[in-house]
Amino acid sequence: MAYSDKVIDHYENPRNVGSFDKNDPSIATGMVGAPACGDVMKLQLKIDEAGIIEDAKFKTYGCGSAIASSSLVTEWVKGKSIEEAQKLSNTEIAEELALPPVKIHCSILAEDAIKAAIADYNSKK
Amino acid sequence: MKLPIYLDYAATTPVDPRVAEAMMQCLTMDGTFGNPASRSHRFGWQAEELVDIARNNIADLVNADPREIVFTSGATESNNLAIKGAAKFYQKKGKHVITAKTEHKAVLDTCRELERQGFEVTYLDVLPNGLVDLNVLESAMRDDTVLVSIMHVNNEIGVVQDIEKIGELCRARKIVFHVDAAQSAGKLPIDLAELKVDLMSFSGHKIYGPKGIGALFVRRKPRIRLEAQMHGGGHERGFRSGTLAVHQIVGMGEAFRIAKEDMEKDTQHILELRARLWEGVKDIEEIYINGDDKHFVPGIFNISFNFVEGESLIMALKDMAVSSGSACTSASLEPSYVLRALGLTDELAHSSIRFSIGRFTTEEEIDHVIGQVNNAIGKLREMSPLWEMFKDGIDLNTIEWEAH
């Protein structure tokens, strides 16, 4: 599979790999995907009292484009409000990384991970 | 050491320089370029002689009669000719065929085609080590079974089936027995004078010969008959028409000659490298060898690295050419059907890497591979949420995953 330079860069130097304590009330955790499908993404957002995403971390089990999609998302959401992050769409991710058609599901998964994290945050309130 | 390191010998092998040299003598005006079917001049006679020598070399490796060797375009065509040809010729006797779920696609897809033509096919489950259970096979045999097709060595996991015993079961019931030996010829001793195998498929390019050439062994005693799948000038005793590709045949013949001469040396070399590779990776946690620990060919080493996805692993192993059971590296979205048939979980199937070692692999290359595998697994597990959960003692089976 020929990947774009951006995918390879994110894969080789993933940004913001790691975990926050998921029980901390300021931490939003979204885990999406399934091992059976070959992709599991865990995205965590650290959200301040004003609803701004201060920090983000991820861990991903999946192919190179799944790792790159989640790494990219952690960069993009930092500094954004919850509302802004909610609006990030998979097509922006796919375009930025020039994902081939068979890998579009990786960008969808990354979008789902943001939504799942925000849902988790809202449920904690 | 040249990078990347080739560790995909089960996919194809480079042509041995001795083979390439022999092939080059069969192409140009100065060489033996004639049509072996030309009976009226020296060009034809010389080509025919080279084809005869190649046929002898191929027959020699597997202890068959040269008249039992039919040239084809490769093992896929040999499998097609054997399975369709025998099933159709013997269909008055019955229309039931038996094969296994772990066979190569060239066998499975040919069987699917027979089903579309009104045959019934039983696809046997295999044991967790990949072996066909002989009791299960025997109980699948019926009065209308005309053909059993079981591969000798599996291309993904390297497990060696007991074709001696399977042959006996088939012969006792007068069922034609076909064996796909694409991965075993030249790697294991094969004695067709002893084995009760009726049809056996061979490939040129899996044993340092050229691509685009293969052969089918068709037993003469007891005589096995086939319905031809390619019609024309009646070449290869009517089994397979088409002008013989002399340079390809000469290459395959030379490859089989060398394989016989070097089999012991090659096997020893590959066994040592396999042991070296295992020594270098065996301390990694949560790794599993796929296949059987007694019945295997040394060249195929299939390992699952739990909690790491195969395609990302292949990306991390960028200095080497290996293949993976991961869905992401195949055209379909399913992980390897062979590993699934062994009962592996999807995670383990997605996490598998096939290292296939060959004649030209070196110790230095294996040492480099060991270093990169260890680094890659460490890096990817650091990034894997599944590994984190495993380390936290969470049983992944208790989680309700959302399939997508």
Short mmCIF file of C-alpha atoms in Angstrom, two decimals:
data_model
loop_
_atom_site.label_atom_id
_atom_site.label_comp_id
_atom_site.label_asym_id
_atom_site.label_seq_id
_atom_site.Cartn_x
_atom_site.Cartn_y
_atom_site.Cartn_z
CA MET A 1 0.00 0.00 0.00
CA ALA A 2 1.49 3.31 -1.04
CA TYR A 3 0.82 5.87 1.66
CA SER A 4 1.17 9.64 1.47
CA ASP A 5 4.17 11.26 3.14
CA LYS A 6 1.83 12.71 5.78
CA VAL A 7 0.57 9.28 6.81
CA ILE A 8 4.10 7.99 6.99
CA ASP A 9 5.21 10.98 9.03
CA HIS A 10 2.41 10.53 11.57
CA TYR A 11 3.04 6.81 11.67
CA GLU A 12 6.78 7.18 12.19
CA ASN A 13 6.48 10.10 14.62
CA PRO A 14 3.07 9.78 16.19
CA ARG A 15 2.01 12.89 18.15
CA ASN A 16 0.54 12.66 21.63
CA VAL A 17 0.68 8.92 22.25
CA GLY A 18 -0.37 8.06 25.77
CA SER A 19 -3.15 7.98 28.32
CA PHE A 20 -4.79 10.22 30.92
CA ASP A 21 -6.56 8.94 34.00
CA LYS A 22 -10.00 8.18 32.65
CA ASN A 23 -11.64 8.69 36.05
CA ASP A 24 -10.54 12.33 36.19
CA PRO A 25 -13.71 14.41 35.56
CA SER A 26 -11.87 16.75 33.19
CA ILE A 27 -10.88 13.82 30.96
CA ALA A 28 -13.11 12.68 28.11
CA THR A 29 -12.43 9.18 26.81
CA GLY A 30 -13.68 7.75 23.53
CA MET A 31 -12.89 4.22 22.48
CA VAL A 32 -14.19 3.05 19.12
CA GLY A 33 -13.68 0.17 16.71
CA ALA A 34 -13.25 -3.52 17.38
CA PRO A 35 -10.29 -5.87 17.41
CA ALA A 36 -12.16 -8.14 15.00
CA CYS A 37 -12.13 -5.38 12.40
CA GLY A 38 -8.45 -4.68 12.95
CA ASP A 39 -8.93 -1.17 14.34
CA VAL A 40 -9.39 0.12 17.89
CA MET A 41 -8.87 3.80 18.70
CA LYS A 42 -8.77 5.33 22.14
CA LEU A 43 -8.88 9.12 22.15
CA GLN A 44 -8.68 11.15 25.38
CA LEU A 45 -9.31 14.87 25.69
CA LYS A 46 -8.41 17.07 28.63
CA ILE A 47 -11.10 19.75 28.79
CA ASP A 48 -10.89 22.89 30.93
CA GLU A 49 -13.76 24.59 32.70
CA ALA A 50 -14.42 26.89 29.74
CA GLY A 51 -14.98 23.85 27.52
CA ILE A 52 -11.69 24.23 25.67
CA ILE A 53 -9.64 21.15 24.82
CA GLU A 54 -6.31 21.73 26.55
CA ASP A 55 -4.62 18.50 25.65
CA ALA A 56 -5.28 15.24 23.81
CA LYS A 57 -3.75 11.79 23.80
CA PHE A 58 -4.39 8.62 21.82
CA LYS A 59 -3.61 4.97 21.57
CA THR A 60 -4.51 3.05 18.43
CA TYR A 61 -4.40 -0.58 17.41
CA GLY A 62 -4.73 -0.61 13.66
CA CYS A 63 -3.14 -0.03 10.32
CA GLY A 64 -0.86 2.87 9.44
CA SER A 65 -3.68 5.14 8.35
CA ALA A 66 -5.66 4.45 11.53
CA ILE A 67 -2.64 5.48 13.59
CA ALA A 68 -2.06 8.55 11.41
CA SER A 69 -5.75 9.58 11.57
CA SER A 70 -5.81 9.46 15.35
CA SER A 71 -2.44 11.19 15.68
CA LEU A 72 -3.66 13.98 13.39
CA VAL A 73 -6.89 14.38 15.36
CA THR A 74 -5.00 14.91 18.62
CA GLU A 75 -3.13 17.79 16.97
CA TRP A 76 -6.23 19.32 15.49
CA VAL A 77 -8.47 19.30 18.54
CA LYS A 78 -6.01 20.98 20.87
CA GLY A 79 -7.13 24.52 21.62
CA LYS A 80 -10.54 23.96 20.10
CA SER A 81 -13.82 24.24 21.96
CA ILE A 82 -16.01 21.17 22.31
CA GLU A 83 -18.39 22.61 19.73
CA GLU A 84 -15.58 23.16 17.23
CA ALA A 85 -14.17 19.69 17.79
CA GLN A 86 -17.61 18.19 17.32
CA LYS A 87 -17.66 19.66 13.83
CA LEU A 88 -14.45 17.98 12.63
CA SER A 89 -15.43 15.64 9.85
CA ASN A 90 -13.87 12.52 8.45
CA THR A 91 -13.53 14.09 5.00
CA GLU A 92 -11.16 16.74 6.37
CA ILE A 93 -9.04 14.03 7.94
CA ALA A 94 -9.06 11.88 4.80
CA GLU A 95 -8.16 14.88 2.65
CA GLU A 96 -5.34 16.06 4.87
CA LEU A 97 -3.78 12.58 4.90
CA ALA A 98 -4.67 11.78 1.26
CA LEU A 99 -6.09 8.45 2.37
CA PRO A 100 -6.78 5.92 -0.38
CA PRO A 101 -10.46 4.90 -0.75
CA VAL A 102 -10.04 1.58 1.12
CA LYS A 103 -8.75 3.52 4.13
CA ILE A 104 -11.57 6.04 4.42
CA HIS A 105 -13.02 3.98 7.28
CA CYS A 106 -9.96 4.97 9.35
CA SER A 107 -10.89 8.64 9.11
CA ILE A 108 -14.51 7.81 9.97
CA LEU A 109 -13.27 5.97 13.03
CA ALA A 110 -11.22 9.01 14.07
CA GLU A 111 -14.30 11.23 13.76
CA ASP A 112 -16.30 8.70 15.78
CA ALA A 113 -13.59 8.74 18.45
CA ILE A 114 -13.99 12.52 18.92
CA LYS A 115 -17.77 12.18 19.17
CA ALA A 116 -17.46 9.27 21.61
CA ALA A 117 -15.07 11.26 23.80
CA ILE A 118 -17.39 14.25 23.88
CA ALA A 119 -20.35 12.03 24.70
CA ASP A 120 -18.33 10.57 27.57
CA TYR A 121 -17.52 14.08 28.82
CA ASN A 122 -21.16 15.14 28.70
CA SER A 123 -22.25 12.00 30.53
CA LYS A 124 -19.81 12.80 33.35
CA LYS A 125 -21.39 16.18 34.03
CA MET B 1 23.76 -6.30 3.39
CA LYS B 2 21.19 -5.04 0.91
CA LEU B 3 17.92 -3.59 2.16
CA PRO B 4 15.09 -4.44 2.13
CA ILE B 5 15.69 -8.02 3.17
CA TYR B 6 13.66 -10.54 1.21
CA LEU B 7 11.77 -12.85 3.58
CA ASP B 8 8.86 -13.79 1.36
CA TYR B 9 10.21 -16.95 -0.28
CA ALA B 10 6.82 -18.63 0.07
CA ALA B 11 5.35 -15.98 -2.23
CA THR B 12 8.05 -16.41 -4.83
CA THR B 13 11.78 -16.97 -5.06
CA PRO B 14 14.43 -15.29 -7.14
CA VAL B 15 15.63 -17.41 -10.03
CA ASP B 16 18.86 -19.21 -9.17
CA PRO B 17 21.68 -17.82 -11.36
CA ARG B 18 22.34 -21.33 -12.68
CA VAL B 19 18.71 -21.50 -13.79
CA ALA B 20 18.83 -18.09 -15.48
CA GLU B 21 21.95 -19.15 -17.37
CA ALA B 22 20.25 -22.30 -18.70
CA MET B 23 17.17 -20.34 -19.73
CA MET B 24 19.17 -17.78 -21.67
CA GLN B 25 20.44 -20.53 -23.95
CA CYS B 26 16.91 -21.09 -25.26
CA LEU B 27 15.84 -17.75 -26.62
CA THR B 28 17.92 -16.24 -29.40
CA MET B 29 18.97 -17.30 -32.90
CA ASP B 30 22.21 -18.68 -31.45
CA GLY B 31 20.31 -20.71 -28.86
CA THR B 32 17.80 -23.53 -28.83
CA PHE B 33 14.73 -21.53 -29.76
CA GLY B 34 12.93 -24.18 -31.85
CA ASN B 35 9.45 -25.54 -31.35
CA PRO B 36 9.73 -28.99 -29.80
CA ALA B 37 6.71 -30.05 -31.85
CA SER B 38 8.62 -29.42 -35.10
CA ARG B 39 9.57 -32.91 -36.21
CA SER B 40 11.10 -32.03 -39.55
CA HIS B 41 14.29 -30.24 -38.56
CA ARG B 42 17.12 -29.95 -36.11
CA PHE B 43 15.74 -26.83 -34.38
CA GLY B 44 12.73 -28.80 -33.25
CA TRP B 45 14.71 -31.91 -32.29
CA GLN B 46 17.14 -29.92 -30.16
CA ALA B 47 14.32 -28.17 -28.35
CA GLU B 48 12.58 -31.47 -27.77
CA GLU B 49 15.75 -32.90 -26.29
CA LEU B 50 16.02 -30.03 -23.79
CA VAL B 51 12.37 -30.49 -22.82
CA ASP B 52 13.02 -34.21 -22.29
CA ILE B 53 15.98 -33.48 -20.03
CA ALA B 54 13.89 -31.02 -18.01
CA ARG B 55 11.06 -33.52 -17.76
CA ASN B 56 13.52 -36.12 -16.47
CA ASN B 57 14.87 -33.71 -13.87
CA ILE B 58 11.39 -32.92 -12.60
CA ALA B 59 10.39 -36.58 -12.49
CA ASP B 60 13.67 -37.40 -10.72
CA LEU B 61 13.08 -35.03 -7.81
CA VAL B 62 9.79 -36.76 -6.94
CA ASN B 63 10.65 -40.28 -8.14
CA ALA B 64 8.08 -40.36 -10.92
CA ASP B 65 8.20 -41.50 -14.55
CA PRO B 66 8.96 -38.60 -16.93
CA ARG B 67 5.90 -39.66 -18.96
CA GLU B 68 3.80 -38.75 -15.92
CA ILE B 69 4.81 -35.06 -16.05
CA VAL B 70 2.53 -32.62 -17.89
CA PHE B 71 3.74 -29.03 -18.28
CA THR B 72 1.34 -26.21 -17.47
CA SER B 73 1.57 -22.46 -16.90
CA GLY B 74 1.93 -22.87 -13.13
CA ALA B 75 0.53 -24.57 -10.06
CA THR B 76 -2.78 -22.72 -10.40
CA GLU B 77 -3.33 -24.23 -13.82
CA SER B 78 -2.14 -27.63 -12.57
CA ASN B 79 -4.71 -27.47 -9.77
CA ASN B 80 -7.43 -26.48 -12.21
CA LEU B 81 -6.54 -29.26 -14.61
CA ALA B 82 -6.32 -31.86 -11.86
CA ILE B 83 -9.52 -30.96 -10.05
CA LYS B 84 -11.80 -30.05 -12.94
CA GLY B 85 -10.23 -32.63 -15.22
CA ALA B 86 -10.63 -35.54 -12.79
CA ALA B 87 -14.02 -34.51 -11.42
CA LYS B 88 -15.45 -34.20 -14.90
CA PHE B 89 -13.89 -37.35 -16.26
CA TYR B 90 -15.14 -39.46 -13.35
CA GLN B 91 -18.48 -37.72 -12.84
CA LYS B 92 -20.45 -40.77 -13.97
CA LYS B 93 -19.14 -42.49 -10.86
CA GLY B 94 -20.21 -39.64 -8.60
CA LYS B 95 -20.21 -35.91 -8.13
CA HIS B 96 -18.72 -35.44 -4.67
CA VAL B 97 -15.35 -33.83 -4.00
CA ILE B 98 -13.51 -33.36 -0.66
CA THR B 99 -10.99 -30.68 0.15
CA ALA B 100 -9.95 -28.65 3.22
CA LYS B 101 -10.76 -25.10 4.31
CA THR B 102 -7.08 -24.16 4.45
CA GLU B 103 -6.28 -24.99 0.83
CA HIS B 104 -4.86 -22.43 -1.55
CA LYS B 105 -7.39 -20.29 -3.43
CA ALA B 106 -6.43 -22.06 -6.64
CA VAL B 107 -8.00 -25.20 -5.16
CA LEU B 108 -10.88 -23.59 -3.24
CA ASP B 109 -12.01 -21.42 -6.11
CA THR B 110 -11.79 -24.32 -8.56
CA CYS B 111 -14.00 -26.32 -6.19
CA ARG B 112 -16.47 -23.43 -6.06
CA GLU B 113 -16.63 -23.57 -9.84
CA LEU B 114 -17.37 -27.29 -9.68
CA GLU B 115 -20.21 -26.53 -7.27
CA ARG B 116 -21.66 -24.13 -9.84
CA GLN B 117 -21.51 -27.00 -12.30
CA GLY B 118 -23.53 -29.30 -10.09
CA PHE B 119 -20.87 -31.01 -7.99
CA GLU B 120 -21.06 -31.20 -4.23
CA VAL B 121 -17.93 -30.23 -2.31
CA THR B 122 -17.08 -30.92 1.34
CA TYR B 123 -14.66 -28.39 2.83
CA LEU B 124 -13.06 -30.09 5.83
CA ASP B 125 -12.30 -28.24 9.04
CA VAL B 126 -8.72 -28.65 10.23
CA LEU B 127 -7.25 -29.17 13.71
CA PRO B 128 -5.86 -26.11 15.55
CA ASN B 129 -2.37 -27.02 14.30
CA GLY B 130 -3.60 -26.97 10.70
CA LEU B 131 -3.56 -30.72 10.13
CA VAL B 132 -6.48 -32.53 8.53
CA ASP B 133 -7.99 -34.99 11.00
CA LEU B 134 -7.83 -38.33 9.18
CA ASN B 135 -10.92 -39.62 10.99
CA VAL B 136 -12.89 -36.59 9.87
CA LEU B 137 -11.63 -37.09 6.32
CA GLU B 138 -12.53 -40.75 6.35
CA SER B 139 -16.05 -40.11 7.59
CA ALA B 140 -16.55 -37.50 4.86
CA MET B 141 -15.81 -40.09 2.16
CA ARG B 142 -18.92 -41.43 0.44
CA ASP B 143 -19.76 -43.86 -2.34
CA ASP B 144 -20.08 -40.98 -4.78
CA THR B 145 -16.80 -39.29 -3.77
CA VAL B 146 -14.59 -39.13 -6.84
CA LEU B 147 -11.80 -36.79 -5.76
CA VAL B 148 -9.93 -35.69 -2.65
CA SER B 149 -7.65 -32.64 -2.94
CA ILE B 150 -5.36 -31.89 0.01
CA MET B 151 -2.24 -29.77 -0.15
CA HIS B 152 1.12 -31.13 0.97
CA VAL B 153 2.44 -27.97 2.66
CA ASN B 154 0.31 -24.99 3.56
CA ASN B 155 1.55 -21.75 2.07
CA GLU B 156 0.69 -19.58 5.07
CA ILE B 157 1.67 -21.71 8.04
CA GLY B 158 3.95 -24.37 6.56
CA VAL B 159 2.15 -27.34 8.13
CA VAL B 160 2.83 -30.67 6.37
CA GLN B 161 -0.16 -32.94 5.81
CA ASP B 162 0.17 -36.72 6.06
CA ILE B 163 -0.29 -37.41 2.34
CA GLU B 164 0.95 -40.97 2.80
CA LYS B 165 -1.97 -41.93 5.05
CA ILE B 166 -4.49 -39.84 3.12
CA GLY B 167 -3.36 -41.62 -0.06
CA GLU B 168 -4.04 -44.97 1.51
CA LEU B 169 -7.53 -43.95 2.59
CA CYS B 170 -8.27 -42.77 -0.94
CA ARG B 171 -6.76 -45.73 -2.74
CA ALA B 172 -8.73 -48.20 -0.60
CA ARG B 173 -11.92 -46.54 -1.87
CA LYS B 174 -10.69 -45.92 -5.43
CA ILE B 175 -10.98 -42.18 -4.94
CA VAL B 176 -8.61 -40.03 -7.01
CA PHE B 177 -6.17 -38.17 -4.74
CA HIS B 178 -4.75 -34.81 -5.81
CA VAL B 179 -2.00 -33.03 -3.89
CA ASP B 180 -0.97 -29.41 -4.38
CA ALA B 181 2.79 -29.63 -3.81
CA ALA B 182 3.68 -26.07 -4.85
CA GLN B 183 5.21 -25.37 -1.43
CA SER B 184 6.78 -28.77 -0.77
CA ALA B 185 8.62 -29.85 -3.91
CA GLY B 186 12.33 -29.40 -3.34
CA LYS B 187 11.79 -28.79 0.38
CA LEU B 188 10.67 -32.23 1.50
CA PRO B 189 11.50 -35.63 0.06
CA ILE B 190 8.62 -36.82 -2.16
CA ASP B 191 8.55 -40.40 -3.44
CA LEU B 192 5.70 -40.86 -5.89
CA ALA B 193 6.66 -44.49 -6.44
CA GLU B 194 5.65 -45.11 -2.84
CA LEU B 195 2.96 -42.51 -2.18
CA LYS B 196 -0.57 -43.30 -3.27
CA VAL B 197 -1.00 -39.91 -4.85
CA ASP B 198 -2.65 -39.81 -8.27
CA LEU B 199 -2.20 -36.18 -9.23
CA MET B 200 0.38 -33.69 -7.93
CA SER B 201 0.78 -30.02 -8.81
CA PHE B 202 4.18 -28.32 -9.02
CA SER B 203 5.32 -24.75 -9.48
CA GLY B 204 8.55 -23.46 -10.98
CA HIS B 205 8.86 -20.15 -9.16
CA LYS B 206 8.58 -21.45 -5.60
CA ILE B 207 11.87 -23.30 -5.96
CA TYR B 208 14.17 -20.81 -7.68
CA GLY B 209 12.79 -21.44 -11.15
CA PRO B 210 10.92 -18.96 -13.35
CA LYS B 211 7.31 -17.83 -13.00
CA GLY B 212 4.76 -18.87 -15.58
CA ILE B 213 5.65 -22.55 -15.56
CA GLY B 214 4.39 -25.50 -13.59
CA ALA B 215 3.66 -29.16 -13.98
CA LEU B 216 1.09 -31.76 -13.10
CA PHE B 217 2.02 -35.31 -12.25
CA VAL B 218 -0.61 -37.66 -13.71
CA ARG B 219 -0.17 -41.25 -12.56
CA ARG B 220 0.11 -43.97 -15.17
CA LYS B 221 -0.25 -47.03 -12.90
CA PRO B 222 -3.06 -47.16 -11.97
CA ARG B 223 -3.88 -44.93 -14.88
CA ILE B 224 -5.58 -41.65 -14.06
CA ARG B 225 -7.59 -39.93 -16.74
CA LEU B 226 -8.53 -36.30 -17.03
CA GLU B 227 -10.74 -34.18 -19.19
CA ALA B 228 -8.45 -31.62 -20.84
CA GLN B 229 -9.14 -27.99 -19.99
CA MET B 230 -7.07 -26.50 -22.81
CA HIS B 231 -7.74 -27.77 -26.31
CA GLY B 232 -5.61 -27.44 -29.40
CA GLY B 233 -2.71 -29.28 -30.96
CA GLY B 234 -2.83 -32.18 -28.53
CA HIS B 235 0.46 -31.40 -26.81
CA GLU B 236 1.41 -33.14 -23.56
CA ARG B 237 -0.43 -36.31 -24.64
CA GLY B 238 -3.63 -34.37 -25.06
CA PHE B 239 -3.74 -33.20 -21.44
CA ARG B 240 -2.65 -29.65 -22.18
CA SER B 241 -2.40 -28.16 -25.65
CA GLY B 242 -0.20 -25.22 -26.44
CA THR B 243 3.35 -24.85 -27.74
CA LEU B 244 5.79 -25.77 -25.01
CA ALA B 245 7.58 -22.80 -23.46
CA VAL B 246 11.05 -24.28 -23.86
CA HIS B 247 13.00 -21.64 -21.91
CA GLN B 248 10.54 -21.82 -19.01
CA ILE B 249 10.58 -25.62 -19.01
CA VAL B 250 14.38 -25.69 -19.14
CA GLY B 251 14.45 -23.26 -16.20
CA MET B 252 12.05 -25.33 -14.16
CA GLY B 253 13.98 -28.51 -15.00
CA GLU B 254 17.26 -26.95 -13.89
CA ALA B 255 15.62 -25.63 -10.72
CA PHE B 256 14.35 -29.12 -9.88
CA ARG B 257 17.76 -30.66 -10.62
CA ILE B 258 19.44 -28.18 -8.28
CA ALA B 259 16.74 -28.69 -5.66
CA LYS B 260 17.48 -32.40 -5.58
CA GLU B 261 21.20 -31.81 -5.36
CA ASP B 262 20.95 -29.08 -2.69
CA MET B 263 17.89 -30.14 -0.70
CA GLU B 264 19.83 -31.33 2.35
CA LYS B 265 22.12 -28.31 2.35
CA ASP B 266 19.22 -25.87 1.85
CA THR B 267 17.17 -27.51 4.60
CA GLN B 268 20.04 -27.39 7.07
CA HIS B 269 20.76 -23.75 6.25
CA ILE B 270 17.11 -22.71 6.61
CA LEU B 271 16.60 -24.70 9.82
CA GLU B 272 19.55 -22.90 11.41
CA LEU B 273 18.21 -19.49 10.38
CA ARG B 274 14.74 -20.34 11.65
CA ALA B 275 16.18 -21.33 15.02
CA ARG B 276 18.22 -18.11 15.10
CA LEU B 277 15.15 -16.00 14.36
CA TRP B 278 13.13 -17.75 17.05
CA GLU B 279 15.96 -17.37 19.57
CA GLY B 280 15.92 -13.63 18.89
CA VAL B 281 12.19 -13.05 19.26
CA LYS B 282 10.98 -15.74 21.66
CA ASP B 283 11.26 -13.53 24.74
CA ILE B 284 8.67 -11.10 23.41
CA GLU B 285 5.51 -11.53 25.49
CA GLU B 286 2.28 -12.83 23.97
CA ILE B 287 3.59 -14.30 20.76
CA TYR B 288 2.29 -17.47 19.18
CA ILE B 289 3.61 -19.72 16.43
CA ASN B 290 0.89 -20.68 13.96
CA GLY B 291 1.09 -24.22 12.64
CA ASP B 292 2.46 -27.44 14.01
CA ASP B 293 5.72 -27.83 15.92
CA LYS B 294 6.50 -31.27 14.49
CA HIS B 295 5.13 -31.29 10.96
CA PHE B 296 6.43 -28.15 9.30
CA VAL B 297 8.72 -26.95 6.54
CA PRO B 298 11.49 -24.82 8.04
CA GLY B 299 11.17 -22.08 5.43
CA ILE B 300 7.72 -20.90 6.54
CA PHE B 301 7.52 -19.29 9.97
CA ASN B 302 4.18 -17.74 10.88
CA ILE B 303 4.01 -15.83 14.15
CA SER B 304 1.19 -13.84 15.74
CA PHE B 305 2.21 -10.85 17.84
CA ASN B 306 -0.84 -10.30 20.01
CA PHE B 307 -2.25 -6.74 20.39
CA VAL B 308 -0.34 -5.43 17.39
CA GLU B 309 -2.07 -5.02 14.05
CA GLY B 310 -0.35 -6.75 11.14
CA GLU B 311 -0.30 -3.98 8.59
CA SER B 312 1.13 -1.41 10.96
CA LEU B 313 3.68 -4.02 11.95
CA ILE B 314 4.63 -4.51 8.32
CA MET B 315 5.06 -0.74 8.03
CA ALA B 316 7.36 -0.79 11.03
CA LEU B 317 9.31 -3.71 9.61
CA LYS B 318 10.29 -1.56 6.67
CA ASP B 319 13.68 -3.14 6.12
CA MET B 320 12.14 -6.48 5.27
CA ALA B 321 9.69 -7.97 2.82
CA VAL B 322 7.26 -10.21 4.70
CA SER B 323 3.54 -10.91 4.43
CA SER B 324 0.74 -10.66 6.93
CA GLY B 325 -2.55 -12.37 7.70
CA SER B 326 -4.05 -8.98 8.36
CA ALA B 327 -7.10 -7.95 6.39
CA CYS B 328 -5.49 -4.61 5.68
CA THR B 329 -2.88 -6.17 3.46
CA SER B 330 -5.32 -8.13 1.35
CA ALA B 331 -7.95 -7.06 -1.12
CA SER B 332 -10.77 -8.35 1.08
CA LEU B 333 -11.56 -7.01 4.52
CA GLU B 334 -11.34 -10.41 6.15
CA PRO B 335 -8.23 -11.57 7.97
CA SER B 336 -6.51 -14.70 6.66
CA TYR B 337 -9.05 -17.49 6.12
CA VAL B 338 -6.33 -20.03 6.87
CA LEU B 339 -5.65 -18.62 10.33
CA ARG B 340 -9.39 -18.28 11.00
CA ALA B 341 -9.80 -21.96 10.05
CA LEU B 342 -7.28 -22.84 12.78
CA GLY B 343 -9.64 -21.19 15.23
CA LEU B 344 -7.48 -18.12 15.85
CA THR B 345 -9.27 -15.08 17.21
CA ASP B 346 -9.55 -12.16 14.85
CA GLU B 347 -6.97 -10.25 16.88
CA LEU B 348 -4.39 -13.00 16.53
CA ALA B 349 -5.18 -13.47 12.85
CA HIS B 350 -4.79 -9.72 12.26
CA SER B 351 -1.51 -9.78 14.17
CA SER B 352 0.26 -12.45 12.19
CA ILE B 353 3.41 -12.16 10.14
CA ARG B 354 4.74 -14.83 7.81
CA PHE B 355 8.52 -14.85 7.60
CA SER B 356 9.61 -17.14 4.79
CA ILE B 357 13.28 -17.97 4.65
CA GLY B 358 15.13 -19.30 1.64
CA ARG B 359 18.35 -20.39 0.00
CA PHE B 360 19.81 -16.89 -0.17
CA THR B 361 18.89 -15.65 3.34
CA THR B 362 21.91 -14.90 5.54
CA GLU B 363 22.62 -14.85 9.29
CA GLU B 364 23.35 -11.14 9.08
CA GLU B 365 19.92 -10.54 7.59
CA ILE B 366 18.19 -12.56 10.31
CA ASP B 367 20.05 -10.61 12.99
CA HIS B 368 18.88 -7.33 11.47
CA VAL B 369 15.33 -8.67 11.32
CA ILE B 370 15.44 -9.67 15.00
CA GLY B 371 16.45 -6.16 16.04
CA GLN B 372 13.76 -4.51 13.98
CA VAL B 373 11.03 -6.91 15.13
CA ASN B 374 11.83 -6.25 18.78
CA ASN B 375 11.82 -2.48 18.28
CA ALA B 376 8.62 -2.52 16.24
CA ILE B 377 6.69 -4.61 18.73
CA GLY B 378 7.81 -2.38 21.58
CA LYS B 379 6.81 0.79 19.75
CA LEU B 380 3.44 -0.48 18.53
CA ARG B 381 2.45 -1.98 21.87
CA GLU B 382 3.26 1.32 23.52
CA MET B 383 0.68 2.75 21.14
CA SER B 384 -1.87 -0.07 21.42
CA PRO B 385 -4.97 0.41 23.58
CA LEU B 386 -5.43 -3.37 23.57
CA TRP B 387 -1.97 -3.92 25.02
CA GLU B 388 -2.71 -1.32 27.71
CA MET B 389 -5.94 -3.09 28.63
CA PHE B 390 -4.19 -6.46 28.66
CA LYS B 391 -1.53 -5.06 30.98
CA ASP B 392 -4.27 -3.67 33.23
CA GLY B 393 -5.66 -7.18 33.47
CA ILE B 394 -8.79 -6.51 31.43
CA ASP B 395 -10.14 -9.50 29.52
CA LEU B 396 -10.79 -8.21 26.01
CA ASN B 397 -13.49 -10.81 25.48
CA THR B 398 -15.63 -9.22 28.17
CA ILE B 399 -15.86 -5.94 26.27
CA GLU B 400 -18.71 -5.22 23.94
CA TRP B 401 -17.03 -3.92 20.83
CA GLU B 402 -18.83 -1.94 18.22
CA ALA B 403 -18.12 -3.61 14.91
CA HIS B 404 -17.79 -1.16 12.06
#
